[in-house]
Short mmCIF file of C-alpha atoms in Angstrom, two decimals:
data_model
loop_
_atom_site.label_atom_id
_atom_site.label_comp_id
_atom_site.label_asym_id
_atom_site.label_seq_id
_atom_site.Cartn_x
_atom_site.Cartn_y
_atom_site.Cartn_z
CA MET B 415 36.61 33.92 17.89
CA SER B 416 39.77 31.96 17.12
CA ALA B 417 40.46 30.33 13.88
CA LEU B 418 40.19 26.91 15.49
CA SER B 419 36.66 27.48 16.73
CA PHE B 420 35.72 28.66 13.25
CA ILE B 421 36.91 25.34 11.76
CA ARG B 422 35.11 23.48 14.56
CA ALA B 423 31.87 25.43 13.76
CA ARG B 424 32.25 24.70 10.05
CA HIS B 425 32.57 20.91 10.67
CA LEU B 426 29.57 21.12 12.94
CA LEU B 427 27.45 22.84 10.32
CA ILE B 428 28.54 20.39 7.59
CA ALA B 429 27.84 17.40 9.88
CA ALA B 430 24.38 18.70 10.73
CA ALA B 431 23.48 19.30 7.10
CA LEU B 432 24.72 15.84 6.07
CA ALA B 433 22.90 14.21 8.95
CA PHE B 434 19.63 15.89 7.90
CA ILE B 435 20.07 14.84 4.33
CA ALA B 436 20.96 11.33 5.35
CA LEU B 437 17.85 11.05 7.55
CA PHE B 438 15.37 12.73 5.33
CA LEU B 439 16.54 11.97 1.72
CA VAL B 440 18.89 8.95 1.64
CA LEU B 441 17.21 6.75 4.21
CA PRO B 442 13.80 6.68 2.30
CA LEU B 443 15.61 6.04 -0.94
CA ILE B 444 17.59 3.10 0.50
CA SER B 445 14.58 1.70 2.19
CA VAL B 446 12.78 1.23 -1.15
CA PHE B 447 15.41 -1.12 -2.52
CA PHE B 448 15.78 -2.74 0.82
CA ALA B 449 12.07 -3.61 1.10
CA ALA B 450 11.86 -4.61 -2.48
CA LEU B 451 14.68 -7.19 -2.11
CA GLN B 452 13.64 -8.42 1.32
CA LYS B 453 12.34 -11.75 0.01
CA GLY B 454 15.09 -12.21 -2.54
CA LEU B 455 15.66 -11.66 -6.15
CA ALA B 456 13.09 -14.26 -7.29
CA ALA B 457 10.25 -12.47 -5.44
CA TYR B 458 11.42 -9.13 -6.85
CA GLY B 459 11.56 -10.50 -10.38
CA ALA B 460 8.13 -12.12 -10.07
CA ALA B 461 6.58 -8.85 -9.00
CA VAL B 462 8.14 -6.94 -11.91
CA VAL B 463 7.07 -9.31 -14.59
CA ASP B 464 3.59 -9.87 -13.23
CA PRO B 465 1.13 -9.17 -16.07
CA ASP B 466 -0.62 -6.34 -14.17
CA ALA B 467 2.78 -4.79 -13.41
CA LEU B 468 3.77 -5.01 -17.05
CA SER B 469 0.60 -3.45 -18.27
CA ALA B 470 1.10 -0.62 -15.71
CA ILE B 471 4.56 -0.08 -17.05
CA ARG B 472 3.26 0.00 -20.61
CA LEU B 473 0.57 2.50 -19.74
CA THR B 474 3.05 4.77 -17.85
CA LEU B 475 5.41 4.77 -20.88
CA LEU B 476 2.44 5.45 -23.22
CA VAL B 477 1.24 8.38 -21.14
CA ALA B 478 4.69 9.91 -20.94
CA ALA B 479 5.17 9.33 -24.69
CA ILE B 480 2.14 11.48 -25.37
CA ALA B 481 2.32 14.13 -22.68
CA VAL B 482 6.07 14.89 -22.80
CA PRO B 483 6.28 15.64 -26.58
CA LEU B 484 3.18 17.80 -26.48
CA ASN B 485 4.66 19.76 -23.55
CA ILE B 486 7.92 20.11 -25.40
CA VAL B 487 6.16 21.66 -28.42
CA PHE B 488 4.09 23.90 -26.22
CA GLY B 489 7.00 24.88 -24.02
CA VAL B 490 9.22 25.90 -27.03
CA VAL B 491 6.40 27.79 -28.76
CA ALA B 492 5.29 29.58 -25.53
CA ALA B 493 8.80 30.38 -24.44
CA TRP B 494 9.56 31.64 -28.00
CA SER B 495 6.67 33.96 -28.15
CA ILE B 496 7.15 35.30 -24.62
CA ALA B 497 10.91 35.79 -24.95
CA LYS B 498 11.21 37.14 -28.49
CA PHE B 499 8.14 39.34 -28.72
CA ASP B 500 6.65 42.17 -26.80
CA PHE B 501 2.93 42.31 -26.14
CA PRO B 502 0.63 43.56 -23.43
CA GLY B 503 -0.27 41.03 -20.61
CA LYS B 504 3.06 39.08 -20.93
CA SER B 505 3.66 38.69 -17.13
CA LEU B 506 0.04 37.56 -16.77
CA LEU B 507 0.68 34.90 -19.41
CA VAL B 508 3.70 33.66 -17.54
CA THR B 509 1.76 33.52 -14.33
CA PHE B 510 -0.92 31.44 -16.09
CA ILE B 511 1.59 29.07 -17.42
CA ASP B 512 2.94 28.49 -13.92
CA LEU B 513 -0.55 27.93 -12.49
CA PRO B 514 -0.47 24.08 -12.60
CA PHE B 515 2.45 24.12 -10.13
CA SER B 516 0.30 25.83 -7.54
CA VAL B 517 -2.75 23.51 -7.92
CA SER B 518 -3.07 20.40 -5.79
CA PRO B 519 -2.80 17.34 -7.94
CA VAL B 520 -6.21 16.22 -6.66
CA VAL B 521 -7.80 19.42 -7.79
CA ALA B 522 -5.99 18.86 -11.18
CA GLY B 523 -7.79 15.53 -11.41
CA LEU B 524 -11.08 16.87 -10.31
CA ILE B 525 -11.33 19.66 -12.98
CA PHE B 526 -11.26 17.00 -15.68
CA VAL B 527 -13.93 14.97 -13.88
CA LEU B 528 -16.14 18.11 -13.79
CA MET B 529 -15.58 18.62 -17.51
CA PHE B 530 -15.67 15.04 -18.89
CA GLY B 531 -17.15 12.94 -16.13
CA ALA B 532 -20.64 11.48 -16.19
CA GLN B 533 -22.02 14.61 -14.42
CA GLY B 534 -19.58 16.90 -16.21
CA TRP B 535 -20.15 19.67 -18.77
CA PHE B 536 -19.65 17.35 -21.76
CA GLY B 537 -20.71 14.15 -19.91
CA THR B 538 -24.05 13.61 -21.63
CA TRP B 539 -22.63 14.38 -25.13
CA LEU B 540 -19.66 12.02 -24.55
CA GLN B 541 -21.97 9.27 -23.41
CA ASP B 542 -24.21 9.74 -26.43
CA HIS B 543 -21.20 9.39 -28.71
CA ASP B 544 -19.73 6.55 -26.67
CA VAL B 545 -16.51 8.32 -25.89
CA GLN B 546 -14.96 7.65 -22.58
CA ILE B 547 -12.40 10.06 -21.19
CA ILE B 548 -12.70 9.75 -17.33
CA PHE B 549 -11.80 6.34 -16.01
CA ALA B 550 -10.03 5.79 -19.34
CA VAL B 551 -6.63 6.47 -20.84
CA PRO B 552 -7.47 9.90 -22.43
CA GLY B 553 -8.28 11.34 -18.96
CA ILE B 554 -4.92 10.03 -17.54
CA VAL B 555 -3.14 11.74 -20.44
CA LEU B 556 -5.03 15.02 -19.98
CA ALA B 557 -4.40 15.12 -16.17
CA THR B 558 -0.71 14.26 -16.78
CA ILE B 559 -0.34 17.11 -19.39
CA PHE B 560 -1.91 19.52 -16.91
CA VAL B 561 0.46 18.72 -14.01
CA THR B 562 3.52 18.73 -16.23
CA PHE B 563 2.41 21.72 -18.23
CA PRO B 564 4.89 24.37 -16.90
CA PHE B 565 8.17 22.33 -16.91
CA VAL B 566 9.60 23.00 -20.33
CA ALA B 567 8.21 26.52 -20.76
CA ARG B 568 9.36 27.57 -17.29
CA GLU B 569 12.94 26.38 -18.00
CA LEU B 570 13.09 28.08 -21.46
CA ILE B 571 11.49 31.52 -20.71
CA PRO B 572 14.34 32.97 -18.68
CA LEU B 573 16.99 31.32 -20.96
CA MET B 574 15.46 32.66 -24.20
CA SER B 575 14.69 36.09 -22.78
CA GLU B 576 18.31 36.34 -21.73
CA GLN B 577 19.60 35.33 -25.15
CA GLY B 578 17.50 38.02 -26.86
CA ARG B 579 16.77 37.90 -30.55
CA ASP B 580 20.14 39.24 -32.01
CA ASP B 581 21.26 35.80 -33.17
CA GLU B 582 18.02 35.05 -34.92
CA GLU B 583 17.82 38.47 -36.54
CA ALA B 584 21.35 38.00 -37.81
CA ALA B 585 20.52 34.63 -39.28
CA LEU B 586 17.30 35.93 -40.92
CA SER B 587 19.19 38.98 -42.35
CA LEU B 588 21.76 36.57 -43.93
CA GLY B 589 18.97 34.88 -45.80
CA ALA B 590 18.17 31.84 -43.60
CA SER B 591 14.51 30.75 -43.59
CA GLY B 592 12.45 30.76 -40.41
CA LEU B 593 12.76 26.96 -39.99
CA GLN B 594 16.53 27.09 -40.75
CA THR B 595 16.92 29.82 -38.15
CA PHE B 596 15.03 27.78 -35.56
CA LEU B 597 16.98 24.52 -36.20
CA ARG B 598 20.41 25.97 -36.60
CA VAL B 599 20.34 28.96 -34.26
CA THR B 600 17.62 28.84 -31.66
CA LEU B 601 17.63 25.09 -30.85
CA PRO B 602 21.40 24.83 -30.36
CA ASN B 603 21.19 27.85 -27.99
CA ILE B 604 18.54 26.27 -25.84
CA ARG B 605 19.44 22.58 -26.05
CA TRP B 606 20.69 22.10 -22.42
CA GLY B 607 17.80 24.09 -20.85
CA LEU B 608 15.37 22.09 -23.06
CA LEU B 609 16.85 18.77 -21.93
CA TYR B 610 16.78 19.84 -18.35
CA GLY B 611 13.16 20.74 -18.60
CA VAL B 612 12.34 17.53 -20.52
CA LEU B 613 14.03 15.38 -17.82
CA LEU B 614 12.00 16.88 -15.04
CA CYS B 615 8.85 16.92 -17.09
CA ASN B 616 9.28 13.13 -17.85
CA ALA B 617 9.95 12.21 -14.27
CA ARG B 618 6.81 13.93 -13.15
CA ALA B 619 4.75 12.53 -16.09
CA MET B 620 5.77 8.97 -15.16
CA GLY B 621 5.46 9.52 -11.47
CA GLU B 622 2.27 11.51 -11.20
CA PHE B 623 -0.05 10.03 -8.62
CA GLY B 624 -2.79 12.45 -7.21
CA ALA B 625 -4.17 13.76 -10.51
CA VAL B 626 -4.08 10.51 -12.29
CA SER B 627 -5.57 8.67 -9.24
CA VAL B 628 -8.74 10.86 -9.51
CA VAL B 629 -9.38 10.20 -13.18
CA SER B 630 -8.15 6.72 -13.58
CA GLY B 631 -10.78 4.55 -11.90
CA HIS B 632 -8.11 2.06 -10.87
CA LEU B 633 -9.03 -0.63 -13.35
CA ARG B 634 -6.30 -3.18 -12.92
CA GLY B 635 -4.46 -4.04 -16.20
CA ILE B 636 -6.43 -1.21 -17.95
CA THR B 637 -6.07 2.17 -16.39
CA ASN B 638 -3.38 1.46 -13.79
CA THR B 639 -0.20 3.41 -14.09
CA MET B 640 2.87 2.38 -12.25
CA PRO B 641 2.35 4.65 -9.20
CA LEU B 642 -1.28 3.50 -9.02
CA HIS B 643 -0.24 -0.10 -9.21
CA VAL B 644 2.22 0.55 -6.31
CA GLU B 645 -0.75 1.89 -4.24
CA ILE B 646 -2.97 -1.15 -4.98
CA LEU B 647 -0.24 -3.63 -4.09
CA TYR B 648 0.57 -1.71 -0.92
CA ASN B 649 -3.07 -1.58 0.14
CA GLU B 650 -3.33 -5.38 -0.40
CA TYR B 651 -0.39 -5.74 2.01
CA ASN B 652 1.70 -7.10 -0.80
CA PHE B 653 4.64 -5.08 0.39
CA VAL B 654 7.44 -6.84 -1.59
CA ALA B 655 5.67 -6.37 -4.87
CA ALA B 656 4.67 -2.79 -4.07
CA PHE B 657 8.30 -1.89 -3.25
CA ALA B 658 9.56 -3.85 -6.28
CA VAL B 659 7.49 -1.73 -8.67
CA ALA B 660 8.35 1.37 -6.56
CA SER B 661 12.04 0.50 -7.03
CA LEU B 662 11.71 0.79 -10.82
CA LEU B 663 10.32 4.29 -10.31
CA ALA B 664 13.11 5.05 -7.80
CA MET B 665 15.65 4.01 -10.46
CA LEU B 666 14.00 6.36 -12.91
CA ALA B 667 14.39 9.14 -10.33
CA LEU B 668 18.07 8.32 -9.91
CA VAL B 669 18.74 8.25 -13.67
CA THR B 670 16.91 11.58 -13.94
CA LEU B 671 19.14 13.12 -11.18
CA VAL B 672 22.32 11.64 -12.79
CA LEU B 673 21.38 13.09 -16.26
CA LYS B 674 20.35 16.40 -14.79
CA SER B 675 23.68 16.66 -12.90
CA ILE B 676 25.56 15.87 -16.14
CA VAL B 677 23.78 18.72 -17.94
CA GLU B 678 24.79 20.96 -15.09
CA TRP B 679 28.37 20.01 -14.59
CA ARG B 680 29.51 18.86 -18.02
CA PHE B 681 27.71 21.57 -20.03
CA GLY B 682 27.74 24.31 -17.38
CA TYR B 683 24.05 24.72 -17.62
CA HIS B 684 22.81 26.95 -14.81
CA HIS B 685 19.20 26.25 -13.93
CA GLY B 686 17.28 29.41 -13.42
CA SER B 687 14.40 28.87 -11.04
CA ALA B 688 13.51 26.97 -7.91
CA ARG B 689 9.99 26.08 -9.02
CA HIS B 690 9.02 22.56 -10.01
CA MET C 507 1.27 33.56 -29.55
CA GLY C 508 -2.24 32.69 -30.57
CA LEU C 509 -1.28 28.94 -30.45
CA THR C 510 0.18 29.45 -26.96
CA LEU C 511 -2.96 31.08 -25.65
CA ALA C 512 -5.24 28.54 -27.23
CA TRP C 513 -3.44 25.49 -25.82
CA LEU C 514 -3.08 27.21 -22.47
CA SER C 515 -6.81 27.92 -22.33
CA LEU C 516 -7.72 24.35 -23.40
CA ILE C 517 -5.47 22.56 -20.95
CA VAL C 518 -5.33 24.90 -18.00
CA LEU C 519 -7.65 27.87 -17.95
CA ILE C 520 -10.93 26.39 -18.99
CA PRO C 521 -10.58 23.24 -16.85
CA LEU C 522 -9.66 25.31 -13.91
CA SER C 523 -12.63 27.62 -14.45
CA THR C 524 -15.03 24.71 -14.05
CA VAL C 525 -14.38 24.64 -10.37
CA PHE C 526 -15.26 28.27 -9.89
CA ILE C 527 -18.30 28.15 -12.21
CA ARG C 528 -19.61 25.02 -10.43
CA SER C 529 -19.14 26.70 -7.13
CA ALA C 530 -20.82 29.87 -8.22
CA GLY C 531 -23.76 27.85 -9.37
CA MET C 532 -24.16 26.40 -5.90
CA GLY C 533 -25.41 29.50 -4.12
CA TRP C 534 -23.61 31.03 -1.23
CA ALA C 535 -25.34 29.10 1.61
CA ASP C 536 -24.76 25.68 -0.02
CA PHE C 537 -21.13 26.64 -0.79
CA LEU C 538 -20.45 27.57 2.82
CA ALA C 539 -22.10 24.41 4.17
CA ALA C 540 -20.06 22.22 1.80
CA GLY C 541 -16.72 24.13 1.79
CA PHE C 542 -16.74 24.89 5.54
CA SER C 543 -18.35 21.89 7.07
CA PRO C 544 -16.74 20.91 10.36
CA ARG C 545 -14.98 17.96 8.71
CA ALA C 546 -13.71 20.25 5.95
CA VAL C 547 -12.43 22.85 8.38
CA ALA C 548 -10.65 20.12 10.37
CA ALA C 549 -9.01 18.90 7.13
CA TYR C 550 -7.89 22.49 6.36
CA THR C 551 -6.42 22.76 9.81
CA VAL C 552 -4.43 19.55 9.31
CA SER C 553 -3.29 20.43 5.75
CA PHE C 554 -2.30 24.05 6.48
CA GLY C 555 -0.94 23.33 9.93
CA THR C 556 1.34 20.47 8.91
CA ALA C 557 2.46 22.27 5.68
CA PHE C 558 3.38 25.29 7.85
CA ALA C 559 5.29 23.24 10.38
CA ALA C 560 7.13 21.44 7.66
CA ALA C 561 8.06 24.64 5.77
CA LEU C 562 9.39 26.07 9.07
CA VAL C 563 11.65 23.00 9.65
CA ASN C 564 12.70 23.31 6.03
CA ALA C 565 13.46 26.96 6.31
CA ALA C 566 16.02 26.22 9.03
CA PHE C 567 17.58 23.06 7.53
CA GLY C 568 17.22 24.04 3.92
CA LEU C 569 19.10 27.31 4.77
CA LEU C 570 21.74 25.31 6.56
CA THR C 571 22.03 22.92 3.63
CA ALA C 572 22.36 25.72 1.13
CA TRP C 573 24.89 27.52 3.16
CA VAL C 574 27.02 24.36 3.58
CA ILE C 575 26.85 23.61 -0.19
CA VAL C 576 27.74 27.17 -1.26
CA ARG C 577 30.37 28.07 1.26
CA TYR C 578 32.12 24.90 2.23
CA ASP C 579 33.95 22.07 0.40
CA PHE C 580 33.66 18.60 1.55
CA PRO C 581 33.93 15.10 0.03
CA GLY C 582 30.82 14.11 -1.83
CA LYS C 583 29.53 17.57 -2.19
CA ARG C 584 28.39 17.03 -5.78
CA VAL C 585 26.44 13.91 -4.84
CA VAL C 586 24.80 15.76 -1.98
CA ASN C 587 23.93 18.66 -4.30
CA ALA C 588 22.36 16.25 -6.78
CA LEU C 589 20.41 14.43 -4.07
CA ILE C 590 18.66 17.63 -2.93
CA ASP C 591 16.47 17.39 -5.96
CA LEU C 592 15.47 13.80 -5.18
CA PRO C 593 12.01 14.91 -3.98
CA PHE C 594 11.43 16.50 -7.41
CA ALA C 595 12.41 13.37 -9.16
CA LEU C 596 10.98 10.57 -6.97
CA PRO C 597 7.30 9.83 -7.55
CA THR C 598 5.27 10.85 -4.65
CA ALA C 599 3.68 7.45 -4.08
CA VAL C 600 7.16 5.93 -3.76
CA ALA C 601 8.17 8.52 -1.29
CA GLY C 602 4.90 7.86 0.60
CA ILE C 603 5.34 4.15 1.06
CA ALA C 604 9.08 4.49 1.84
CA LEU C 605 8.46 7.13 4.48
CA THR C 606 5.66 5.06 6.04
CA ALA C 607 7.95 2.01 6.19
CA ILE C 608 10.60 4.12 8.01
CA TYR C 609 8.48 5.87 10.48
CA ALA C 610 6.05 3.10 11.30
CA GLY C 611 6.32 1.59 14.80
CA ASN C 612 8.62 -1.24 13.53
CA GLY C 613 10.44 0.93 10.97
CA TRP C 614 14.09 1.97 10.88
CA VAL C 615 13.32 5.29 12.71
CA GLY C 616 9.90 4.55 14.19
CA GLN C 617 11.22 1.70 16.39
CA PHE C 618 13.23 4.20 18.47
CA PHE C 619 10.14 6.33 19.24
CA GLU C 620 7.72 3.43 19.82
CA PRO C 621 9.10 2.51 23.30
CA LEU C 622 8.84 6.16 24.34
CA GLY C 623 5.09 6.00 23.46
CA ILE C 624 5.60 8.34 20.56
CA GLN C 625 3.88 7.32 17.34
CA LEU C 626 5.20 9.01 14.19
CA ALA C 627 3.37 7.35 11.27
CA TYR C 628 -0.39 7.58 11.10
CA THR C 629 -0.48 10.96 12.94
CA PRO C 630 -0.12 14.62 11.95
CA VAL C 631 3.63 14.26 12.90
CA GLY C 632 3.99 11.73 10.10
CA ILE C 633 2.23 14.04 7.64
CA THR C 634 4.70 16.78 8.61
CA LEU C 635 7.65 14.41 8.17
CA ALA C 636 6.44 13.61 4.59
CA LEU C 637 6.01 17.27 3.87
CA ILE C 638 9.55 18.04 5.07
CA PHE C 639 10.76 15.55 2.50
CA ILE C 640 8.68 17.09 -0.29
CA GLY C 641 9.48 20.70 0.57
CA LEU C 642 13.26 20.70 1.17
CA PRO C 643 14.40 21.38 -2.42
CA PHE C 644 12.14 24.48 -2.66
CA ILE C 645 14.05 26.22 0.19
CA VAL C 646 17.55 25.09 -0.85
CA ARG C 647 17.12 26.09 -4.52
CA SER C 648 15.54 29.44 -3.63
CA VAL C 649 18.24 30.48 -1.22
CA GLU C 650 21.32 28.99 -2.98
CA PRO C 651 21.61 31.51 -5.91
CA VAL C 652 21.41 34.50 -3.50
CA LEU C 653 24.09 33.04 -1.21
CA GLU C 654 26.30 32.43 -4.22
CA ASP C 655 25.97 36.12 -5.18
CA MET C 656 26.96 37.22 -1.74
CA SER C 657 30.59 37.69 -1.22
CA ALA C 658 32.23 36.39 1.96
CA GLU C 659 34.01 39.75 2.21
CA VAL C 660 31.03 41.43 3.77
CA GLU C 661 30.77 38.84 6.53
CA GLU C 662 34.58 38.99 7.05
CA ALA C 663 34.42 42.81 7.30
CA ALA C 664 31.62 42.54 9.90
CA LEU C 665 33.66 39.95 11.85
CA SER C 666 36.83 42.01 11.75
CA LEU C 667 34.88 45.01 13.03
CA GLY C 668 34.04 42.96 16.08
CA ALA C 669 30.62 41.41 15.32
CA ASN C 670 30.13 37.93 16.66
CA PRO C 671 29.03 35.12 14.27
CA TRP C 672 25.40 35.38 15.48
CA GLN C 673 25.32 39.09 14.76
CA VAL C 674 26.80 38.55 11.34
CA PHE C 675 23.98 36.04 10.60
CA ALA C 676 21.17 38.25 11.91
CA ARG C 677 22.37 41.62 10.64
CA VAL C 678 24.23 40.73 7.45
CA ILE C 679 23.24 37.45 5.94
CA LEU C 680 19.61 37.12 6.97
CA PRO C 681 18.52 40.50 5.66
CA ALA C 682 20.13 39.72 2.26
CA ILE C 683 18.50 36.30 1.88
CA LEU C 684 15.18 37.01 3.48
CA PRO C 685 13.12 37.54 0.21
CA SER C 686 14.48 34.32 -1.21
CA LEU C 687 14.01 32.50 2.07
CA LEU C 688 10.32 33.70 2.18
CA THR C 689 9.84 32.71 -1.40
CA GLY C 690 11.07 29.22 -0.78
CA PHE C 691 9.02 29.06 2.36
CA ALA C 692 5.86 30.02 0.41
CA LEU C 693 6.63 27.54 -2.37
CA ALA C 694 7.20 24.69 0.08
CA PHE C 695 4.07 25.64 1.97
CA ALA C 696 1.93 25.76 -1.16
CA ARG C 697 3.26 22.44 -2.32
CA GLY C 698 2.68 20.86 1.14
CA VAL C 699 -0.94 22.10 1.30
CA GLY C 700 -1.86 20.49 -1.87
CA GLU C 701 0.30 17.41 -1.56
CA TYR C 702 -1.35 14.04 -1.79
CA GLY C 703 0.77 11.04 -2.86
CA SER C 704 3.45 11.22 -0.21
CA VAL C 705 1.06 12.04 2.55
CA ILE C 706 -1.85 9.52 2.27
CA PHE C 707 0.17 6.43 3.15
CA ILE C 708 1.57 7.92 6.34
CA ALA C 709 -1.40 10.10 7.34
CA GLY C 710 -3.69 7.58 8.98
CA ASN C 711 -6.50 9.42 7.25
CA MET C 712 -8.78 9.67 10.36
CA PRO C 713 -11.50 12.29 9.81
CA PHE C 714 -11.03 15.30 12.14
CA LYS C 715 -7.62 14.08 13.17
CA SER C 716 -5.25 13.09 10.36
CA GLU C 717 -7.30 13.64 7.26
CA ILE C 718 -5.83 16.12 4.76
CA ALA C 719 -7.98 18.34 2.51
CA PRO C 720 -6.98 16.68 -0.84
CA LEU C 721 -7.96 13.28 0.55
CA LEU C 722 -11.32 14.66 1.69
CA ILE C 723 -11.92 15.79 -1.91
CA ILE C 724 -11.27 12.26 -3.19
CA THR C 725 -13.46 10.71 -0.44
CA GLN C 726 -16.33 13.02 -1.49
CA LEU C 727 -15.85 12.25 -5.16
CA GLU C 728 -16.06 8.56 -4.47
CA GLN C 729 -19.39 9.22 -2.69
CA TYR C 730 -20.53 11.25 -5.76
CA ASP C 731 -20.63 14.31 -3.67
CA TYR C 732 -19.44 16.57 -6.43
CA ALA C 733 -20.63 19.79 -4.74
CA GLY C 734 -18.69 19.02 -1.61
CA ALA C 735 -15.48 18.12 -3.63
CA THR C 736 -15.92 21.28 -5.69
CA ALA C 737 -16.40 23.60 -2.77
CA ILE C 738 -13.33 22.31 -0.93
CA SER C 739 -11.32 22.53 -4.19
CA THR C 740 -12.44 26.14 -4.55
CA VAL C 741 -11.16 26.96 -1.08
CA MET C 742 -7.87 25.28 -1.78
CA LEU C 743 -7.51 27.08 -5.13
CA VAL C 744 -8.14 30.44 -3.50
CA ALA C 745 -5.51 29.60 -0.85
CA SER C 746 -3.01 28.62 -3.62
CA PHE C 747 -3.65 31.85 -5.57
CA THR C 748 -3.19 33.89 -2.33
CA VAL C 749 0.24 32.21 -1.83
CA LEU C 750 1.07 32.92 -5.50
CA LEU C 751 0.14 36.62 -4.96
CA PHE C 752 2.36 36.69 -1.82
CA ILE C 753 5.30 35.32 -3.76
CA ASN C 754 4.91 37.96 -6.45
CA LEU C 755 4.66 40.67 -3.86
CA ILE C 756 7.88 39.42 -2.13
CA GLN C 757 9.63 39.42 -5.52
CA ALA C 758 8.40 42.95 -6.32
CA TRP C 759 9.47 44.06 -2.87
CA SER C 760 12.91 42.51 -3.31
CA ARG C 761 13.43 44.10 -6.66
CA GLN C 762 12.46 47.46 -5.31
CA ARG C 763 14.90 47.03 -2.47
CA MET C 764 17.68 46.18 -4.77
CA ASN C 765 17.07 49.20 -6.99
CA GLY C 766 16.38 51.59 -4.18
#
């Protein structure tokens, strides 16, 4: 094969890949903003500041504000104990932490209905004590924690295993306390991996649909998150409003991608696994 | 360690066990009747079939994309690389309504197929298109690191020894990336089988035709048919765990091959 035909083949491959990405990734993204602005900025603005939309935005922020920090704490603790200590059943534990990624979001919602719903294990007890979890905010938070469970841990386990425990042992032997060692040695070592995991965890927490849909009950203005609000508007054929709220979520996705890319390019962070 | 296990049990293991315990309490005959009713079997066929088809398309185009990103330089490469992860970052419901708008009969893409009598949205083809969107990054991100580790010298050596490009691909590149390609395929497939948000808007949701298994679970829950929903969930969980096992086997096989 001549050099010229190699260059031609290269251009052909690049063109094919770019066409595929344009058709399957870029086009849907553009269409969200296009449909949202179809009736002008006024209609767009009205959809975003609608009281139901605002309460959906508030609930989405609240759920993420609870679920993400909890997953950060768990992720760091889990990755720490897996990476820095040896114990039997370690690989099984890692598999269990990964489990929520393999479970359909709908099943993730169902399991909490089976536990806390009216017919669930704790259903009668909860009713007697007037505690509502399913079709209420606690259920949405629980389902969100479940689906975002592996993000931070998954990112940190390979990173912390690779770093070993030499740095920590040195710090401890020089007289640093456990907390000092964590704040001054461990945390700086893992910061970019942690940020990476948190970004993806947050995007999923704010965007989760299936699991939340099962436990929410779709009470407008009360248990509607932004993705659920998009669905309701869409099913009411209120397309401009549906795409307007969707465009806010699309912007969240874009911001996530930009920050993630900065972590990768600027700080040379190399993300370790393909699983999300 | 104790804290990790306690939190893991509370959030993941105990809730997941409810599905199996409920199913076990149903009795075998009832479980089969609910979990393998004709409508459920039709839904599995749609879910597994479309997920498989989408993973196949992604195996081809995901590999192509990873190859182009790793081996070639072109303007805008960084943006393209960042965009690959869009399906991970974009909420599924947003993807769902956007894809429906594009592939509907009057949509940007659908309008070209409508005159030919081909309907994309509201058919299993539409479901497959949505799952291609969702699954793409799994393949690209699985194959990419392996391609990066492969030196171009091996391919050049094969070419200089007279192999044609197709032979180089089949004999040199493919064997090296096969474990990662299979892993990516399995991840995309597993995600596709369970996917809900991006699919329901475009699916049409006709029982026996374009109804996916996750939607059937929700339908049965809304009708207070907890037994039916639980039985179908059990079948889906077993399928997910099988894929997980398959992925672990591939990785063990790949490690063994590297060491051997």
